[in-house]
Amino acid sequence: MTSVTSAAAMKLLDVRLKHAGSIVSSAIGEFTSSTAGLQEIVCIRAGGTIDLYRIVISQVGGGDKANVDNGDDDDDDDEVQTTLKLITRLETRSVLRSICSVRVSGGKRDVVVVGADGGCCSIIDFENGVAKVLHCPAFGKVGR
């Protein structure tokens, strides 16, 4: 009894164990939410990865009990902590060259315009943290 594996039954898996560390370019805007004031950073990495981070600002209490005896009621003990929270990561398997954020007229969110080495200028929308390609025309002689 021999089993023959066809090419259609075979599945290839391409997983990177470690993501690229260098950031090629970045842009700032409001990409996932229509709530005003939530700033996010989208960056492209050397391996063709697009990362979307949210800027989270939180106050951390001082926790210093020595000032309780002095009767100080000032909020000077609170520290402001700024962190980046990864919202989504998109693997493109291409060489990305440039990125910018654009707000469409009448829109409440920004979209991302990405220029690639292969001759495409893509418009990507991060609605609810999920990437959706809105437009991907080829330009120049390389694209098509």
PDB file of C-alpha atoms in Angstrom:
ATOM      1  CA  MET A   1       0.000   0.000   0.000  1.00  0.00           C
ATOM      2  CA  THR A   2       1.519   3.211  -1.160  1.00  0.00           C
ATOM      3  CA  SER A   3      -0.001   6.635  -0.772  1.00  0.00           C
ATOM      4  CA  VAL A   4       0.619   9.204  -3.442  1.00  0.00           C
ATOM      5  CA  THR A   5       0.610  12.826  -2.307  1.00  0.00           C
ATOM      6  CA  SER A   6      -0.519  15.217  -4.991  1.00  0.00           C
ATOM      7  CA  ALA A   7       0.690  18.784  -5.287  1.00  0.00           C
ATOM      8  CA  ALA A   8      -2.780  20.046  -4.395  1.00  0.00           C
ATOM      9  CA  ALA A   9      -2.767  18.158  -1.102  1.00  0.00           C
ATOM     10  CA  MET A  10       0.615  19.541  -0.042  1.00  0.00           C
ATOM     11  CA  LYS A  11       0.575  22.717   1.999  1.00  0.00           C
ATOM     12  CA  LEU A  12       3.547  24.972   2.402  1.00  0.00           C
ATOM     13  CA  LEU A  13       4.107  26.972   5.564  1.00  0.00           C
ATOM     14  CA  ASP A  14       6.187  30.142   5.576  1.00  0.00           C
ATOM     15  CA  VAL A  15       6.748  31.379   9.118  1.00  0.00           C
ATOM     16  CA  ARG A  16       9.385  33.827  10.234  1.00  0.00           C
ATOM     17  CA  LEU A  17      10.780  33.077  13.640  1.00  0.00           C
ATOM     18  CA  LYS A  18      11.974  36.594  14.297  1.00  0.00           C
ATOM     19  CA  HIS A  19      10.611  39.832  12.830  1.00  0.00           C
ATOM     20  CA  ALA A  20      12.857  42.429  11.231  1.00  0.00           C
ATOM     21  CA  GLY A  21      14.089  45.040  13.664  1.00  0.00           C
ATOM     22  CA  SER A  22      14.838  48.057  11.504  1.00  0.00           C
ATOM     23  CA  ILE A  23      12.078  50.520  10.632  1.00  0.00           C
ATOM     24  CA  VAL A  24      12.277  51.954   7.105  1.00  0.00           C
ATOM     25  CA  SER A  25       9.607  54.644   7.429  1.00  0.00           C
ATOM     26  CA  SER A  26       6.597  55.576   9.565  1.00  0.00           C
ATOM     27  CA  ALA A  27       3.488  57.773   9.586  1.00  0.00           C
ATOM     28  CA  ILE A  28       1.095  58.957  12.277  1.00  0.00           C
ATOM     29  CA  GLY A  29      -2.693  59.280  12.125  1.00  0.00           C
ATOM     30  CA  GLU A  30      -6.063  57.911  13.257  1.00  0.00           C
ATOM     31  CA  PHE A  31      -6.411  54.617  11.377  1.00  0.00           C
ATOM     32  CA  THR A  32      -8.712  52.253  13.293  1.00  0.00           C
ATOM     33  CA  SER A  33     -11.210  54.366  15.209  1.00  0.00           C
ATOM     34  CA  SER A  34     -13.411  57.326  14.440  1.00  0.00           C
ATOM     35  CA  THR A  35     -12.998  58.534  18.035  1.00  0.00           C
ATOM     36  CA  ALA A  36     -11.031  61.752  17.964  1.00  0.00           C
ATOM     37  CA  GLY A  37      -7.754  61.818  19.826  1.00  0.00           C
ATOM     38  CA  LEU A  38      -6.575  58.204  19.445  1.00  0.00           C
ATOM     39  CA  GLN A  39      -3.238  58.627  17.683  1.00  0.00           C
ATOM     40  CA  GLU A  40      -1.643  55.608  16.026  1.00  0.00           C
ATOM     41  CA  ILE A  41       1.672  54.976  14.321  1.00  0.00           C
ATOM     42  CA  VAL A  42       2.023  52.792  11.248  1.00  0.00           C
ATOM     43  CA  CYS A  43       5.546  51.736  10.271  1.00  0.00           C
ATOM     44  CA  ILE A  44       7.132  49.590   7.596  1.00  0.00           C
ATOM     45  CA  ARG A  45      10.009  47.296   8.428  1.00  0.00           C
ATOM     46  CA  ALA A  46      12.883  46.041   6.308  1.00  0.00           C
ATOM     47  CA  GLY A  47      11.343  42.600   5.752  1.00  0.00           C
ATOM     48  CA  GLY A  48       8.170  43.999   4.167  1.00  0.00           C
ATOM     49  CA  THR A  49       6.098  44.061   7.343  1.00  0.00           C
ATOM     50  CA  ILE A  50       3.547  46.779   8.150  1.00  0.00           C
ATOM     51  CA  ASP A  51       3.004  47.309  11.893  1.00  0.00           C
ATOM     52  CA  LEU A  52       0.206  49.385  13.412  1.00  0.00           C
ATOM     53  CA  TYR A  53       0.742  50.689  16.965  1.00  0.00           C
ATOM     54  CA  ARG A  54      -1.590  52.701  19.198  1.00  0.00           C
ATOM     55  CA  ILE A  55      -0.120  55.373  21.456  1.00  0.00           C
ATOM     56  CA  VAL A  56      -1.405  54.681  24.982  1.00  0.00           C
ATOM     57  CA  ILE A  57      -0.993  57.405  27.602  1.00  0.00           C
ATOM     58  CA  SER A  58      -1.721  56.417  31.200  1.00  0.00           C
ATOM     59  CA  GLN A  59      -1.089  57.890  34.626  1.00  0.00           C
ATOM     60  CA  VAL A  60       0.785  55.841  37.158  1.00  0.00           C
ATOM     61  CA  GLY A  61       0.351  56.766  40.838  1.00  0.00           C
ATOM     62  CA  GLY A  62       3.445  57.739  42.793  1.00  0.00           C
ATOM     63  CA  GLY A  63       2.733  55.399  45.695  1.00  0.00           C
ATOM     64  CA  ASP A  64       4.954  57.455  47.997  1.00  0.00           C
ATOM     65  CA  LYS A  65       3.434  57.344  51.491  1.00  0.00           C
ATOM     66  CA  ALA A  66       5.980  59.774  52.985  1.00  0.00           C
ATOM     67  CA  ASN A  67       4.049  62.803  51.696  1.00  0.00           C
ATOM     68  CA  VAL A  68       0.856  61.734  53.503  1.00  0.00           C
ATOM     69  CA  ASP A  69       2.239  63.004  56.839  1.00  0.00           C
ATOM     70  CA  ASN A  70       2.947  66.441  55.344  1.00  0.00           C
ATOM     71  CA  GLY A  71      -0.659  66.904  54.272  1.00  0.00           C
ATOM     72  CA  ASP A  72       0.232  67.507  50.616  1.00  0.00           C
ATOM     73  CA  ASP A  73      -2.766  66.946  48.354  1.00  0.00           C
ATOM     74  CA  ASP A  74      -0.928  67.779  45.136  1.00  0.00           C
ATOM     75  CA  ASP A  75      -1.094  65.441  42.179  1.00  0.00           C
ATOM     76  CA  ASP A  76       2.582  65.976  41.449  1.00  0.00           C
ATOM     77  CA  ASP A  77       3.315  62.380  42.470  1.00  0.00           C
ATOM     78  CA  ASP A  78       1.474  60.972  39.435  1.00  0.00           C
ATOM     79  CA  GLU A  79       3.699  60.028  36.520  1.00  0.00           C
ATOM     80  CA  VAL A  80       2.562  59.967  32.916  1.00  0.00           C
ATOM     81  CA  GLN A  81       3.588  56.787  31.113  1.00  0.00           C
ATOM     82  CA  THR A  82       3.486  56.569  27.301  1.00  0.00           C
ATOM     83  CA  THR A  83       3.600  53.128  25.657  1.00  0.00           C
ATOM     84  CA  LEU A  84       3.002  51.638  22.218  1.00  0.00           C
ATOM     85  CA  LYS A  85       0.481  48.809  21.877  1.00  0.00           C
ATOM     86  CA  LEU A  86       0.684  46.601  18.777  1.00  0.00           C
ATOM     87  CA  ILE A  87      -2.728  46.539  17.079  1.00  0.00           C
ATOM     88  CA  THR A  88      -1.965  44.482  13.974  1.00  0.00           C
ATOM     89  CA  ARG A  89       0.931  43.224  11.867  1.00  0.00           C
ATOM     90  CA  LEU A  90       0.661  42.650   8.106  1.00  0.00           C
ATOM     91  CA  GLU A  91       3.207  40.523   6.230  1.00  0.00           C
ATOM     92  CA  THR A  92       3.473  41.648   2.597  1.00  0.00           C
ATOM     93  CA  ARG A  93       6.359  39.538   1.233  1.00  0.00           C
ATOM     94  CA  SER A  94       7.591  42.513  -0.782  1.00  0.00           C
ATOM     95  CA  VAL A  95      10.089  45.334  -0.470  1.00  0.00           C
ATOM     96  CA  LEU A  96       8.296  48.426   0.822  1.00  0.00           C
ATOM     97  CA  ARG A  97       9.865  51.813   0.132  1.00  0.00           C
ATOM     98  CA  SER A  98       7.556  54.586   1.327  1.00  0.00           C
ATOM     99  CA  ILE A  99       4.475  55.186   3.462  1.00  0.00           C
ATOM    100  CA  CYS A 100       2.211  58.138   4.239  1.00  0.00           C
ATOM    101  CA  SER A 101      -1.167  58.741   5.844  1.00  0.00           C
ATOM    102  CA  VAL A 102      -4.023  60.386   3.936  1.00  0.00           C
ATOM    103  CA  ARG A 103      -7.459  61.439   5.121  1.00  0.00           C
ATOM    104  CA  VAL A 104     -10.087  61.109   2.417  1.00  0.00           C
ATOM    105  CA  SER A 105     -12.344  64.153   2.166  1.00  0.00           C
ATOM    106  CA  GLY A 106     -15.352  63.668   4.448  1.00  0.00           C
ATOM    107  CA  GLY A 107     -13.772  60.664   6.208  1.00  0.00           C
ATOM    108  CA  LYS A 108     -13.298  60.261   9.925  1.00  0.00           C
ATOM    109  CA  ARG A 109     -10.276  57.966   9.687  1.00  0.00           C
ATOM    110  CA  ASP A 110      -6.982  58.024   7.845  1.00  0.00           C
ATOM    111  CA  VAL A 111      -5.873  55.493   5.236  1.00  0.00           C
ATOM    112  CA  VAL A 112      -2.309  54.395   4.507  1.00  0.00           C
ATOM    113  CA  VAL A 113      -0.628  54.813   1.121  1.00  0.00           C
ATOM    114  CA  VAL A 114       2.290  52.398   0.640  1.00  0.00           C
ATOM    115  CA  GLY A 115       4.785  52.457  -2.220  1.00  0.00           C
ATOM    116  CA  ALA A 116       6.495  49.174  -3.041  1.00  0.00           C
ATOM    117  CA  ASP A 117       9.583  48.247  -5.042  1.00  0.00           C
ATOM    118  CA  GLY A 118       7.556  46.120  -7.476  1.00  0.00           C
ATOM    119  CA  GLY A 119       5.742  49.096  -8.975  1.00  0.00           C
ATOM    120  CA  CYS A 120       2.536  49.233  -6.923  1.00  0.00           C
ATOM    121  CA  CYS A 121       1.089  52.081  -4.919  1.00  0.00           C
ATOM    122  CA  SER A 122      -1.422  50.520  -2.500  1.00  0.00           C
ATOM    123  CA  ILE A 123      -4.087  52.170  -0.360  1.00  0.00           C
ATOM    124  CA  ILE A 124      -4.720  50.203   2.845  1.00  0.00           C
ATOM    125  CA  ASP A 125      -7.532  50.753   5.339  1.00  0.00           C
ATOM    126  CA  PHE A 126      -7.215  49.448   8.918  1.00  0.00           C
ATOM    127  CA  GLU A 127     -10.904  49.253   9.841  1.00  0.00           C
ATOM    128  CA  ASN A 128     -11.332  47.752  13.338  1.00  0.00           C
ATOM    129  CA  GLY A 129      -7.691  46.663  13.330  1.00  0.00           C
ATOM    130  CA  VAL A 130      -8.035  44.489  10.202  1.00  0.00           C
ATOM    131  CA  ALA A 131      -6.102  45.487   7.082  1.00  0.00           C
ATOM    132  CA  LYS A 132      -8.101  45.805   3.859  1.00  0.00           C
ATOM    133  CA  VAL A 133      -6.536  46.782   0.516  1.00  0.00           C
ATOM    134  CA  LEU A 134      -8.770  49.420  -1.079  1.00  0.00           C
ATOM    135  CA  HIS A 135      -6.775  50.150  -4.233  1.00  0.00           C
ATOM    136  CA  CYS A 136      -3.651  48.588  -5.716  1.00  0.00           C
ATOM    137  CA  PRO A 137      -2.847  49.932  -9.195  1.00  0.00           C
ATOM    138  CA  ALA A 138       0.467  49.310 -10.894  1.00  0.00           C
ATOM    139  CA  PHE A 139       2.406  52.310 -12.115  1.00  0.00           C
ATOM    140  CA  GLY A 140       5.424  52.533 -14.360  1.00  0.00           C
ATOM    141  CA  LYS A 141       6.806  49.836 -16.642  1.00  0.00           C
ATOM    142  CA  VAL A 142       7.675  47.397 -13.858  1.00  0.00           C
ATOM    143  CA  GLY A 143       4.168  46.774 -12.483  1.00  0.00           C
ATOM    144  CA  ARG A 144       2.377  45.102 -15.418  1.00  0.00           C
TER     145      ARG A 144
END
